[in-house]
Amino acid sequence: MFLTISTSGTAASPATDLGFLLHKHPGNAQSFTTSYGVAHVFYPEADAERCTAALLLEVDAVALVRRGKGKGRGGAPDAALAQYVNDRPYAASSLLAVAIGNVFSSAMRGVCKARPEAPAQPRPLRVEVPALPARGGPVLVRQLFEPLGWTVTAEPVALDTGFPEWGDSRYVGLVLESEALTLSEALRHLYVLLPVLDDAKHYWVSSEEVDKLLRAGEGWLPGHPEQKLITSRYLSRRWSLTRQAMERLELVRLAEADDSEVEEIDNAVEEEAEAEEKPTPLAVRRREAIIEALRRSGASRVLDLGCGQGQLVQALLKDPAFTEIVGVDVSMRALAIASRRLKLDRMGERQAARVKLLQGSLAYTDRRLRGYDAAVLSEVIEHLDPPRLPALEYAVFGAARPRTVLVTTPNVEYNVRWETLPAGHTRHGDHRFEWTRAQFRAWAHRVAELHGYEVGFTAVGPDDPEVGPPTQMAVFHTGTATVVAKEAKAA
Ligand code: SAH
């Protein structure tokens, strides 16, 4: 069983930092005895530009059977021979996940004494598992990893029988690539999803596994579109445990949404609207600027991502040029208010067919968001913790990929002009950051370059000669060249 993790580096963050993050020196090969065999960690390559760590697990199949742990789910007694003659030593499986948990436990927890700030930073990662048993095949592999921000290559491995008509084996060769994830997230994804794909645990599943699942799934399992399948398979389909975990996941999700998102953000929206709409109708000006830019882009099918209480959706509905409008928000409360504002329940059929409200988090890729002309992120990015921002960037610009994306955010330089705002304060307590014009531009240029968009900037509100406008807007378009190139590739 074999897995490699690679990263590339820059001057500020050399690839060999992988050694610090994994707590394993790139110069040494190390071996660890686990209860199922020996795990070896070594680095096939390690320089400032590229560094690859390999984890090789030599499973002692005989010891495994003697320990009475080789049967898997429902292992039949007459399968005695199969217990010895099986694929265990070659295929990645739940045992590889156990080895990850044993050998890289600090890295999984995101602890790094030598570089305390490093674990929180996403870095370019490439994970390769040449032979991964995957019940559900490449399709399920993609459904599990893509929503987490991975670009997935999953090739079925052909059966080596000499009879091509026998088809493919149950293995896939897996390559995962991402620039938006931390190493801790990557390891925790593998720790949970490798056994889920293998779908045959090689050890007894007890209620401790529920804790392990929730710990490893922190921050990504609640809200994952396949969370039910993941939970049930991870717990070997033991319904009482699955139910326990689902109950706790629901609680985790509600708790997460409750304190950090629903309430503060609902208040944020209300207060922002109140504070702004009286002295300067900035919220109104922002909507006008957005609608103007959407019209210019020729969009007719539009996503309002982080739509809040639906003011923009309502304004867009008044213009028949917009034939389909989808509001998306993580907050059920905001959506309930939006639905009331739009009078969705009393709308005529034709109007109702033009508008949809969806609950979802922008930190996950979401198939429902593909294929639209334009997406708006109005005053949303500043509500995300900076380490979550790359996940949103990937979900919007990489996966949903509308032709046009509009992003607005406060210009922090303008804050000195707000009479009621004490120096050094953000405009609202839930803003995780507010950017200067230079910071916003640098971010937008980086995102545009990474995902093949062109970007321009527009001021919203009075453009102060010294500190600029209160709201800054970036307008992203996919270059036609990119679109053509992509289509050519697809054909
Ligand atoms: N677009 C509206 C609301 C901005 S307030 C406007 O311009 O007035 C920010 C909104 O983003 C809130 O409604 C909040 O619930 C939503 N939001 C924050 N994080 C989110 C996430 N990860 N996924 C989806 N929506 C999110």
Short mmCIF file of C-alpha atoms and ligand atoms in Angstrom, two decimals:
data_model
loop_
_atom_site.label_atom_id
_atom_site.label_comp_id
_atom_site.label_asym_id
_atom_site.label_seq_id
_atom_site.Cartn_x
_atom_site.Cartn_y
_atom_site.Cartn_z
CA MET A 1 0.00 0.00 0.00
CA PHE A 2 1.46 3.22 -1.17
CA LEU A 3 0.60 6.89 -1.02
CA THR A 4 2.60 10.01 -1.89
CA ILE A 5 2.03 13.63 -0.94
CA SER A 6 3.86 16.30 -2.95
CA THR A 7 4.09 20.04 -2.73
CA SER A 8 5.83 22.76 -4.68
CA GLY A 9 7.50 25.75 -3.06
CA THR A 10 8.43 29.40 -3.32
CA ALA A 11 11.30 31.42 -1.86
CA ALA A 12 9.11 32.39 1.12
CA SER A 13 7.80 28.89 1.62
CA PRO A 14 10.15 26.19 0.31
CA ALA A 15 8.68 22.83 -0.60
CA THR A 16 10.84 21.14 2.05
CA ASP A 17 8.58 22.78 4.69
CA LEU A 18 6.57 19.62 4.08
CA GLY A 19 9.12 17.91 6.35
CA PHE A 20 8.31 20.30 9.21
CA LEU A 21 4.59 19.96 8.63
CA LEU A 22 4.73 16.16 8.65
CA HIS A 23 7.25 16.10 11.52
CA LYS A 24 9.42 13.81 9.40
CA HIS A 25 12.86 14.95 8.24
CA PRO A 26 13.27 14.77 4.44
CA GLY A 27 16.83 13.47 4.89
CA ASN A 28 15.82 10.33 6.75
CA ALA A 29 13.84 7.25 5.94
CA GLN A 30 11.90 6.17 9.01
CA SER A 31 9.94 3.06 9.89
CA PHE A 32 7.14 2.66 12.40
CA THR A 33 5.72 -0.58 13.64
CA THR A 34 1.96 -0.54 13.73
CA SER A 35 -0.35 -3.31 14.83
CA TYR A 36 -0.85 -4.41 11.19
CA GLY A 37 2.66 -4.22 9.83
CA VAL A 38 5.40 -1.68 9.26
CA ALA A 39 4.87 1.84 7.92
CA HIS A 40 7.82 3.46 6.13
CA VAL A 41 8.08 7.20 5.48
CA PHE A 42 10.66 8.50 3.01
CA TYR A 43 11.14 11.29 0.50
CA PRO A 44 11.76 10.34 -3.15
CA GLU A 45 12.47 14.03 -3.84
CA ALA A 46 13.15 16.99 -1.54
CA ASP A 47 14.35 20.39 -2.68
CA ALA A 48 13.09 23.96 -2.37
CA GLU A 49 10.94 23.62 -5.50
CA ARG A 50 9.44 20.17 -5.09
CA CYS A 51 9.13 17.81 -2.20
CA THR A 52 7.39 14.44 -2.09
CA ALA A 53 6.78 12.33 0.99
CA ALA A 54 5.89 8.68 0.51
CA LEU A 55 4.08 6.43 2.96
CA LEU A 56 4.53 2.74 2.30
CA LEU A 57 2.69 0.24 4.44
CA GLU A 58 3.90 -3.35 4.53
CA VAL A 59 0.98 -5.28 5.85
CA ASP A 60 1.56 -8.50 7.69
CA ALA A 61 -1.47 -10.36 6.29
CA VAL A 62 -0.86 -13.40 8.46
CA ALA A 63 -0.62 -11.40 11.67
CA LEU A 64 -3.75 -9.59 10.61
CA VAL A 65 -5.71 -12.81 10.35
CA ARG A 66 -4.26 -14.23 13.58
CA ARG A 67 -5.41 -11.12 15.36
CA GLY A 68 -8.91 -11.92 14.15
CA LYS A 69 -9.15 -8.64 12.37
CA GLY A 70 -8.85 -9.78 8.80
CA LYS A 71 -12.42 -10.67 8.13
CA GLY A 72 -13.82 -7.34 7.19
CA ARG A 73 -17.54 -6.78 7.32
CA GLY A 74 -19.40 -10.05 7.56
CA GLY A 75 -16.32 -12.14 6.68
CA ALA A 76 -17.59 -15.67 6.06
CA PRO A 77 -15.79 -18.55 7.79
CA ASP A 78 -15.30 -20.43 4.52
CA ALA A 79 -13.36 -17.51 3.17
CA ALA A 80 -10.34 -18.83 5.10
CA LEU A 81 -8.06 -18.96 2.11
CA ALA A 82 -9.12 -15.56 0.89
CA GLN A 83 -7.92 -14.19 4.19
CA TYR A 84 -4.37 -15.15 3.31
CA VAL A 85 -4.51 -14.76 -0.45
CA ASN A 86 -5.98 -11.33 -0.86
CA ASP A 87 -5.14 -7.86 -2.04
CA ARG A 88 -4.38 -6.39 1.37
CA PRO A 89 -0.65 -5.93 1.03
CA TYR A 90 -0.98 -4.13 -2.30
CA ALA A 91 -4.04 -1.96 -2.10
CA ALA A 92 -4.55 1.20 -0.14
CA SER A 93 -7.34 0.63 2.29
CA SER A 94 -8.57 1.40 5.75
CA LEU A 95 -5.21 0.19 7.07
CA LEU A 96 -3.46 2.97 5.19
CA ALA A 97 -5.80 5.38 6.95
CA VAL A 98 -4.85 3.84 10.28
CA ALA A 99 -1.20 4.33 9.37
CA ILE A 100 -1.84 8.00 8.45
CA GLY A 101 -3.45 8.44 11.86
CA ASN A 102 -0.50 6.80 13.62
CA VAL A 103 2.40 8.29 11.73
CA PHE A 104 1.10 11.80 10.92
CA SER A 105 -1.05 12.52 13.97
CA SER A 106 0.40 15.98 14.73
CA ALA A 107 0.18 16.99 11.07
CA MET A 108 -3.45 15.88 11.03
CA ARG A 109 -4.16 18.03 14.06
CA GLY A 110 -2.39 20.95 12.38
CA VAL A 111 0.33 21.26 15.01
CA CYS A 112 3.84 22.38 14.01
CA LYS A 113 6.15 23.68 16.74
CA ALA A 114 8.93 24.66 14.33
CA ARG A 115 6.60 26.78 12.13
CA PRO A 116 3.50 27.53 14.24
CA GLU A 117 1.80 29.57 11.51
CA ALA A 118 2.48 27.12 8.67
CA PRO A 119 -0.26 24.49 9.24
CA ALA A 120 -3.02 27.06 8.71
CA GLN A 121 -1.69 28.07 5.29
CA PRO A 122 -3.09 26.33 2.24
CA ARG A 123 -0.35 25.10 -0.09
CA PRO A 124 -0.15 23.40 -3.47
CA LEU A 125 -0.72 19.71 -2.80
CA ARG A 126 -0.76 16.61 -4.95
CA VAL A 127 -1.73 13.26 -3.48
CA GLU A 128 -1.27 10.05 -5.39
CA VAL A 129 -2.62 6.61 -4.52
CA PRO A 130 -1.79 4.22 -7.37
CA ALA A 131 -4.16 1.42 -6.31
CA LEU A 132 -7.17 2.50 -4.33
CA PRO A 133 -10.01 0.03 -3.80
CA ALA A 134 -13.08 2.10 -4.58
CA ARG A 135 -16.56 0.66 -4.28
CA GLY A 136 -18.57 3.07 -6.38
CA GLY A 137 -15.75 3.62 -8.84
CA PRO A 138 -14.38 6.88 -10.23
CA VAL A 139 -17.82 8.53 -10.03
CA LEU A 140 -18.05 8.17 -6.28
CA VAL A 141 -14.39 9.11 -5.88
CA ARG A 142 -15.18 12.41 -7.58
CA GLN A 143 -18.37 12.96 -5.59
CA LEU A 144 -16.41 12.57 -2.38
CA PHE A 145 -13.32 14.65 -3.14
CA GLU A 146 -14.49 17.35 -5.56
CA PRO A 147 -16.78 19.20 -3.15
CA LEU A 148 -13.77 19.59 -0.85
CA GLY A 149 -11.85 21.57 -3.45
CA TRP A 150 -9.76 18.81 -5.01
CA THR A 151 -9.21 18.42 -8.72
CA VAL A 152 -9.65 14.69 -9.09
CA THR A 153 -8.19 12.27 -11.60
CA ALA A 154 -9.52 8.76 -10.99
CA GLU A 155 -8.63 6.20 -13.64
CA PRO A 156 -10.09 2.72 -13.36
CA VAL A 157 -7.33 0.13 -13.18
CA ALA A 158 -7.89 -2.61 -15.80
CA LEU A 159 -7.98 -6.21 -14.59
CA ASP A 160 -4.70 -7.87 -15.43
CA THR A 161 -6.28 -11.08 -16.81
CA GLY A 162 -5.49 -11.01 -20.49
CA PHE A 163 -9.26 -10.89 -21.10
CA PRO A 164 -10.16 -7.24 -21.74
CA GLU A 165 -13.86 -8.16 -21.81
CA TRP A 166 -13.64 -8.88 -18.08
CA GLY A 167 -13.54 -5.13 -17.64
CA ASP A 168 -11.99 -3.04 -14.94
CA SER A 169 -10.96 -4.08 -11.45
CA ARG A 170 -12.46 -2.40 -8.39
CA TYR A 171 -9.35 -0.24 -8.14
CA VAL A 172 -8.73 3.26 -9.31
CA GLY A 173 -5.50 5.12 -9.69
CA LEU A 174 -6.15 8.34 -7.80
CA VAL A 175 -4.52 11.75 -8.16
CA LEU A 176 -5.79 14.68 -6.10
CA GLU A 177 -4.60 18.22 -6.67
CA SER A 178 -5.42 21.45 -4.88
CA GLU A 179 -3.95 24.83 -4.04
CA ALA A 180 -6.68 25.74 -1.61
CA LEU A 181 -6.24 23.22 1.18
CA THR A 182 -3.98 22.85 4.18
CA LEU A 183 -1.99 19.68 4.75
CA SER A 184 -4.05 18.96 7.86
CA GLU A 185 -7.26 19.12 5.83
CA ALA A 186 -5.77 16.90 3.13
CA LEU A 187 -4.71 14.24 5.65
CA ARG A 188 -8.07 14.34 7.40
CA HIS A 189 -9.89 13.95 4.06
CA LEU A 190 -7.78 10.87 3.29
CA TYR A 191 -8.11 9.47 6.79
CA VAL A 192 -11.89 9.41 6.46
CA LEU A 193 -12.43 8.87 2.75
CA LEU A 194 -9.95 6.03 2.02
CA PRO A 195 -11.83 3.61 4.29
CA VAL A 196 -15.15 4.97 3.01
CA LEU A 197 -14.14 4.03 -0.54
CA ASP A 198 -12.71 0.68 0.54
CA ASP A 199 -15.98 0.04 2.35
CA ALA A 200 -14.62 -2.86 4.40
CA LYS A 201 -13.10 -1.99 7.74
CA HIS A 202 -10.47 -4.37 8.95
CA TYR A 203 -11.01 -3.81 12.59
CA TRP A 204 -13.90 -3.76 14.98
CA VAL A 205 -15.99 -0.62 14.79
CA SER A 206 -16.93 0.73 18.19
CA SER A 207 -18.51 3.95 19.33
CA GLU A 208 -15.01 5.45 19.60
CA GLU A 209 -15.06 5.53 15.81
CA VAL A 210 -17.82 8.13 15.97
CA ASP A 211 -15.48 10.45 17.86
CA LYS A 212 -12.65 9.78 15.43
CA LEU A 213 -14.91 10.51 12.48
CA LEU A 214 -16.18 13.76 13.92
CA ARG A 215 -12.70 14.88 14.93
CA ALA A 216 -11.21 14.14 11.50
CA GLY A 217 -14.28 15.57 9.78
CA GLU A 218 -14.17 18.87 11.62
CA GLY A 219 -14.72 21.78 9.29
CA TRP A 220 -15.54 19.74 6.19
CA LEU A 221 -17.84 16.81 6.96
CA PRO A 222 -20.82 18.81 8.24
CA GLY A 223 -22.52 20.06 5.11
CA HIS A 224 -20.65 17.75 2.69
CA PRO A 225 -23.21 16.71 0.04
CA GLU A 226 -22.39 13.02 0.72
CA GLN A 227 -22.18 13.29 4.51
CA LYS A 228 -24.73 10.52 5.00
CA LEU A 229 -22.92 8.01 2.78
CA ILE A 230 -19.58 8.94 4.33
CA THR A 231 -20.89 8.52 7.86
CA SER A 232 -22.65 5.26 7.19
CA ARG A 233 -19.79 3.63 5.32
CA TYR A 234 -17.15 4.93 7.73
CA LEU A 235 -19.05 3.29 10.56
CA SER A 236 -19.39 0.03 8.57
CA ARG A 237 -23.12 0.63 8.20
CA ARG A 238 -23.78 0.11 11.88
CA TRP A 239 -27.03 1.97 12.08
CA SER A 240 -26.97 2.83 15.76
CA LEU A 241 -23.53 4.43 15.39
CA THR A 242 -24.47 6.11 12.13
CA ARG A 243 -27.55 7.59 13.76
CA GLN A 244 -25.45 8.78 16.70
CA ALA A 245 -22.99 10.44 14.35
CA MET A 246 -25.68 11.99 12.19
CA GLU A 247 -27.35 13.44 15.25
CA ARG A 248 -24.09 14.90 16.40
CA LEU A 249 -23.27 16.18 12.90
CA GLU A 250 -26.61 17.93 12.69
CA LEU A 251 -25.85 19.52 16.04
CA VAL A 252 -22.40 20.54 14.91
CA ARG A 253 -23.84 22.03 11.77
CA LEU A 254 -26.52 23.94 13.62
CA ALA A 255 -24.02 25.14 16.19
CA GLU A 256 -21.63 26.29 13.49
CA ALA A 257 -24.33 28.06 11.61
CA ASP A 258 -25.80 29.49 14.80
CA ASP A 259 -22.95 31.33 16.35
CA SER A 260 -20.69 32.25 13.50
CA GLU A 261 -23.07 32.62 10.63
CA VAL A 262 -26.78 32.90 11.16
CA GLU A 263 -27.15 35.35 14.01
CA GLU A 264 -24.16 37.60 13.63
CA ILE A 265 -24.61 37.73 9.92
CA ASP A 266 -28.32 38.39 10.05
CA ASN A 267 -27.60 41.21 12.45
CA ALA A 268 -24.80 42.31 10.18
CA VAL A 269 -27.12 42.52 7.22
CA GLU A 270 -29.77 44.40 9.14
CA GLU A 271 -27.36 46.82 10.75
CA GLU A 272 -25.42 47.38 7.58
CA ALA A 273 -28.62 48.11 5.75
CA GLU A 274 -29.82 50.49 8.47
CA ALA A 275 -26.51 52.27 8.92
CA GLU A 276 -26.05 52.71 5.23
CA GLU A 277 -29.46 53.42 3.92
CA LYS A 278 -30.05 56.61 5.90
CA PRO A 279 -27.04 58.90 5.37
CA THR A 280 -25.89 57.56 1.98
CA PRO A 281 -28.00 54.93 0.28
CA LEU A 282 -24.82 52.92 -0.29
CA ALA A 283 -26.61 49.56 -0.34
CA VAL A 284 -28.87 50.95 -3.07
CA ARG A 285 -25.97 52.36 -5.06
CA ARG A 286 -24.23 49.01 -4.79
CA ARG A 287 -27.20 47.17 -6.20
CA GLU A 288 -27.45 49.69 -9.06
CA ALA A 289 -23.76 49.28 -9.86
CA ILE A 290 -24.13 45.49 -9.82
CA ILE A 291 -27.21 45.49 -12.05
CA GLU A 292 -25.52 47.90 -14.46
CA ALA A 293 -22.45 45.62 -14.71
CA LEU A 294 -24.64 42.54 -15.17
CA ARG A 295 -26.56 44.21 -18.00
CA ARG A 296 -23.30 45.19 -19.68
CA SER A 297 -22.07 41.60 -19.47
CA GLY A 298 -25.19 40.39 -21.31
CA ALA A 299 -25.99 37.88 -18.55
CA SER A 300 -29.47 36.44 -18.32
CA ARG A 301 -28.98 33.59 -15.82
CA VAL A 302 -27.53 34.97 -12.61
CA LEU A 303 -26.37 33.62 -9.25
CA ASP A 304 -26.51 35.85 -6.17
CA LEU A 305 -24.05 34.10 -3.86
CA GLY A 306 -24.49 35.06 -0.21
CA CYS A 307 -27.80 36.67 -1.17
CA GLY A 308 -28.71 37.45 2.46
CA GLN A 309 -32.26 38.68 2.74
CA GLY A 310 -32.85 38.87 -0.98
CA GLN A 311 -32.75 42.61 -1.78
CA LEU A 312 -30.68 42.10 -4.93
CA VAL A 313 -32.75 39.12 -6.06
CA GLN A 314 -35.83 41.33 -5.71
CA ALA A 315 -34.28 44.11 -7.78
CA LEU A 316 -33.12 41.66 -10.48
CA LEU A 317 -36.63 40.22 -10.80
CA LYS A 318 -37.88 43.63 -11.94
CA ASP A 319 -35.73 43.41 -15.10
CA PRO A 320 -37.00 40.82 -17.62
CA ALA A 321 -33.47 40.62 -19.10
CA PHE A 322 -32.67 38.34 -16.16
CA THR A 323 -34.51 35.14 -16.99
CA GLU A 324 -33.23 33.05 -14.11
CA ILE A 325 -32.09 34.28 -10.71
CA VAL A 326 -30.74 31.99 -8.03
CA GLY A 327 -30.04 33.25 -4.51
CA VAL A 328 -27.70 31.12 -2.39
CA ASP A 329 -26.96 31.57 1.28
CA VAL A 330 -25.70 29.48 4.16
CA SER A 331 -28.15 31.07 6.57
CA MET A 332 -31.63 29.49 6.66
CA ARG A 333 -32.89 32.51 8.54
CA ALA A 334 -31.70 34.92 5.87
CA LEU A 335 -33.33 32.73 3.22
CA ALA A 336 -36.59 32.61 5.14
CA ILE A 337 -36.62 36.40 5.29
CA ALA A 338 -35.73 36.58 1.59
CA SER A 339 -38.57 34.23 0.75
CA ARG A 340 -41.00 36.43 2.69
CA ARG A 341 -39.64 39.59 1.05
CA LEU A 342 -40.09 38.07 -2.41
CA LYS A 343 -43.52 36.66 -1.47
CA LEU A 344 -42.41 33.40 -3.09
CA ASP A 345 -45.51 31.57 -1.89
CA ARG A 346 -47.85 34.02 -3.58
CA MET A 347 -45.90 34.59 -6.78
CA GLY A 348 -47.48 33.81 -10.17
CA GLU A 349 -46.17 30.74 -11.96
CA ARG A 350 -44.17 32.65 -14.56
CA GLN A 351 -42.37 34.79 -12.00
CA ALA A 352 -41.83 31.84 -9.70
CA ALA A 353 -40.15 29.92 -12.52
CA ARG A 354 -37.52 32.68 -12.75
CA VAL A 355 -36.35 32.58 -9.14
CA LYS A 356 -34.92 30.01 -6.78
CA LEU A 357 -33.42 30.21 -3.30
CA LEU A 358 -30.89 27.56 -2.32
CA GLN A 359 -29.23 26.85 0.98
CA GLY A 360 -25.57 26.04 0.63
CA SER A 361 -22.12 27.02 1.73
CA LEU A 362 -19.80 28.74 -0.72
CA ALA A 363 -16.89 26.96 0.91
CA TYR A 364 -17.92 23.79 -0.96
CA THR A 365 -18.12 23.12 -4.66
CA ASP A 366 -21.72 22.66 -5.63
CA ARG A 367 -22.95 21.14 -8.89
CA ARG A 368 -26.15 23.16 -8.68
CA LEU A 369 -24.15 26.33 -9.36
CA ARG A 370 -22.63 25.24 -12.68
CA GLY A 371 -23.58 26.68 -16.04
CA TYR A 372 -24.71 30.22 -15.12
CA ASP A 373 -23.80 33.38 -17.03
CA ALA A 374 -22.83 35.44 -14.02
CA ALA A 375 -22.34 35.28 -10.27
CA VAL A 376 -22.48 38.12 -7.75
CA LEU A 377 -20.64 38.09 -4.43
CA SER A 378 -21.91 41.30 -2.85
CA GLU A 379 -20.32 42.03 0.54
CA VAL A 380 -19.70 38.35 1.17
CA ILE A 381 -15.97 37.58 1.04
CA GLU A 382 -15.23 39.68 4.13
CA HIS A 383 -17.51 37.37 6.13
CA LEU A 384 -15.22 34.39 5.57
CA ASP A 385 -12.17 33.62 7.68
CA PRO A 386 -9.14 34.19 5.43
CA PRO A 387 -8.10 30.51 5.48
CA ARG A 388 -11.56 29.59 4.07
CA LEU A 389 -11.29 32.08 1.21
CA PRO A 390 -9.33 29.80 -1.18
CA ALA A 391 -12.11 27.21 -0.86
CA LEU A 392 -14.66 29.83 -1.95
CA GLU A 393 -12.37 30.99 -4.77
CA TYR A 394 -12.13 27.44 -6.07
CA ALA A 395 -15.86 26.74 -5.68
CA VAL A 396 -16.82 29.90 -7.60
CA PHE A 397 -14.04 30.53 -10.14
CA GLY A 398 -12.77 26.98 -10.53
CA ALA A 399 -15.89 24.79 -10.27
CA ALA A 400 -19.07 26.88 -10.88
CA ARG A 401 -17.13 29.00 -13.39
CA PRO A 402 -19.66 31.53 -14.68
CA ARG A 403 -18.48 33.80 -17.52
CA THR A 404 -18.77 36.87 -15.30
CA VAL A 405 -18.17 37.27 -11.57
CA LEU A 406 -18.80 40.49 -9.65
CA VAL A 407 -17.23 40.87 -6.22
CA THR A 408 -17.86 43.84 -3.92
CA THR A 409 -16.23 44.45 -0.57
CA PRO A 410 -15.63 47.45 1.75
CA ASN A 411 -12.62 49.67 1.07
CA VAL A 412 -11.05 49.98 4.53
CA GLU A 413 -9.24 53.21 3.56
CA TYR A 414 -12.64 54.91 3.42
CA ASN A 415 -13.43 54.03 7.05
CA VAL A 416 -11.87 57.30 8.30
CA ARG A 417 -14.72 59.07 6.49
CA TRP A 418 -17.45 57.30 8.46
CA GLU A 419 -18.18 59.72 11.28
CA THR A 420 -19.61 57.10 13.61
CA LEU A 421 -16.87 54.50 13.17
CA PRO A 422 -14.18 54.48 15.89
CA ALA A 423 -10.66 54.39 14.43
CA GLY A 424 -9.35 50.91 13.74
CA HIS A 425 -12.79 49.27 13.80
CA THR A 426 -14.30 47.33 10.92
CA ARG A 427 -17.74 48.35 9.68
CA HIS A 428 -19.26 45.36 11.33
CA GLY A 429 -18.20 42.88 14.01
CA ASP A 430 -18.68 39.95 11.66
CA HIS A 431 -16.27 41.28 9.06
CA ARG A 432 -13.27 38.99 9.32
CA PHE A 433 -11.19 41.51 7.36
CA GLU A 434 -11.53 44.71 5.39
CA TRP A 435 -9.09 45.45 2.59
CA THR A 436 -7.38 48.50 1.16
CA ARG A 437 -7.73 49.07 -2.57
CA ALA A 438 -4.24 47.62 -3.11
CA GLN A 439 -5.04 44.47 -1.10
CA PHE A 440 -8.30 43.88 -2.96
CA ARG A 441 -6.61 44.37 -6.33
CA ALA A 442 -3.77 42.03 -5.46
CA TRP A 443 -6.28 39.38 -4.39
CA ALA A 444 -8.41 39.85 -7.50
CA HIS A 445 -5.42 39.71 -9.86
CA ARG A 446 -4.17 36.54 -8.22
CA VAL A 447 -7.58 34.85 -8.45
CA ALA A 448 -8.01 35.99 -12.08
CA GLU A 449 -4.63 34.64 -13.06
CA LEU A 450 -5.10 31.36 -11.25
CA HIS A 451 -8.48 30.65 -12.83
CA GLY A 452 -8.14 32.22 -16.26
CA TYR A 453 -10.24 35.37 -15.86
CA GLU A 454 -9.61 39.02 -16.77
CA VAL A 455 -10.42 41.56 -14.11
CA GLY A 456 -11.30 45.27 -13.97
CA PHE A 457 -12.32 47.52 -11.06
CA THR A 458 -15.17 49.96 -10.41
CA ALA A 459 -15.75 52.41 -7.58
CA VAL A 460 -19.13 52.33 -5.85
CA GLY A 461 -20.23 55.45 -3.94
CA PRO A 462 -18.39 58.79 -3.82
CA ASP A 463 -14.81 58.26 -5.05
CA ASP A 464 -12.79 60.25 -2.51
CA PRO A 465 -9.55 61.61 -4.05
CA GLU A 466 -7.53 60.55 -1.02
CA VAL A 467 -9.09 57.36 0.34
CA GLY A 468 -11.16 56.13 -2.62
CA PRO A 469 -14.79 54.96 -2.60
CA PRO A 470 -16.60 53.24 0.31
CA THR A 471 -17.23 50.09 -1.73
CA GLN A 472 -14.89 48.54 -4.25
CA MET A 473 -16.07 46.22 -7.01
CA ALA A 474 -14.10 43.79 -9.17
CA VAL A 475 -15.57 42.62 -12.47
CA PHE A 476 -14.14 39.30 -13.69
CA HIS A 477 -14.70 37.91 -17.18
CA THR A 478 -13.39 34.70 -18.65
CA GLY A 479 -11.20 35.73 -21.58
CA THR A 480 -12.78 34.45 -24.81
CA ALA A 481 -9.45 32.82 -25.60
CA THR A 482 -9.70 30.70 -22.45
CA VAL A 483 -13.25 29.68 -23.24
CA VAL A 484 -12.35 28.71 -26.79
CA ALA A 485 -9.30 26.79 -25.61
CA LYS A 486 -11.39 24.94 -23.03
CA GLU A 487 -14.05 24.05 -25.59
CA ALA A 488 -11.41 22.82 -28.00
CA LYS A 489 -9.99 20.64 -25.24
CA ALA A 490 -13.42 19.27 -24.33
CA ALA A 491 -14.07 18.43 -28.01
N1 SAH B 1 -25.22 39.93 -0.56
C1 SAH B 1 -25.99 40.61 0.48
C2 SAH B 1 -25.68 40.12 1.89
C3 SAH B 1 -24.28 40.39 2.38
S1 SAH B 1 -24.03 39.85 4.07
C4 SAH B 1 -25.79 42.08 0.35
O1 SAH B 1 -24.99 42.53 -0.44
O2 SAH B 1 -26.47 42.80 1.06
C5 SAH B 1 -23.13 38.34 3.82
C6 SAH B 1 -23.99 37.14 3.48
O3 SAH B 1 -23.13 36.08 3.15
C7 SAH B 1 -24.86 36.67 4.64
O4 SAH B 1 -26.18 36.53 4.22
C8 SAH B 1 -24.25 35.33 5.01
O5 SAH B 1 -25.20 34.41 5.50
C9 SAH B 1 -23.63 34.89 3.71
N2 SAH B 1 -22.50 33.96 3.90
C10 SAH B 1 -21.45 34.06 4.73
N3 SAH B 1 -20.63 33.01 4.61
C11 SAH B 1 -21.20 32.20 3.69
C12 SAH B 1 -20.86 30.95 3.13
N4 SAH B 1 -19.75 30.31 3.51
N5 SAH B 1 -21.69 30.41 2.22
C13 SAH B 1 -22.81 31.06 1.81
N6 SAH B 1 -23.18 32.25 2.31
C14 SAH B 1 -22.40 32.81 3.23
#
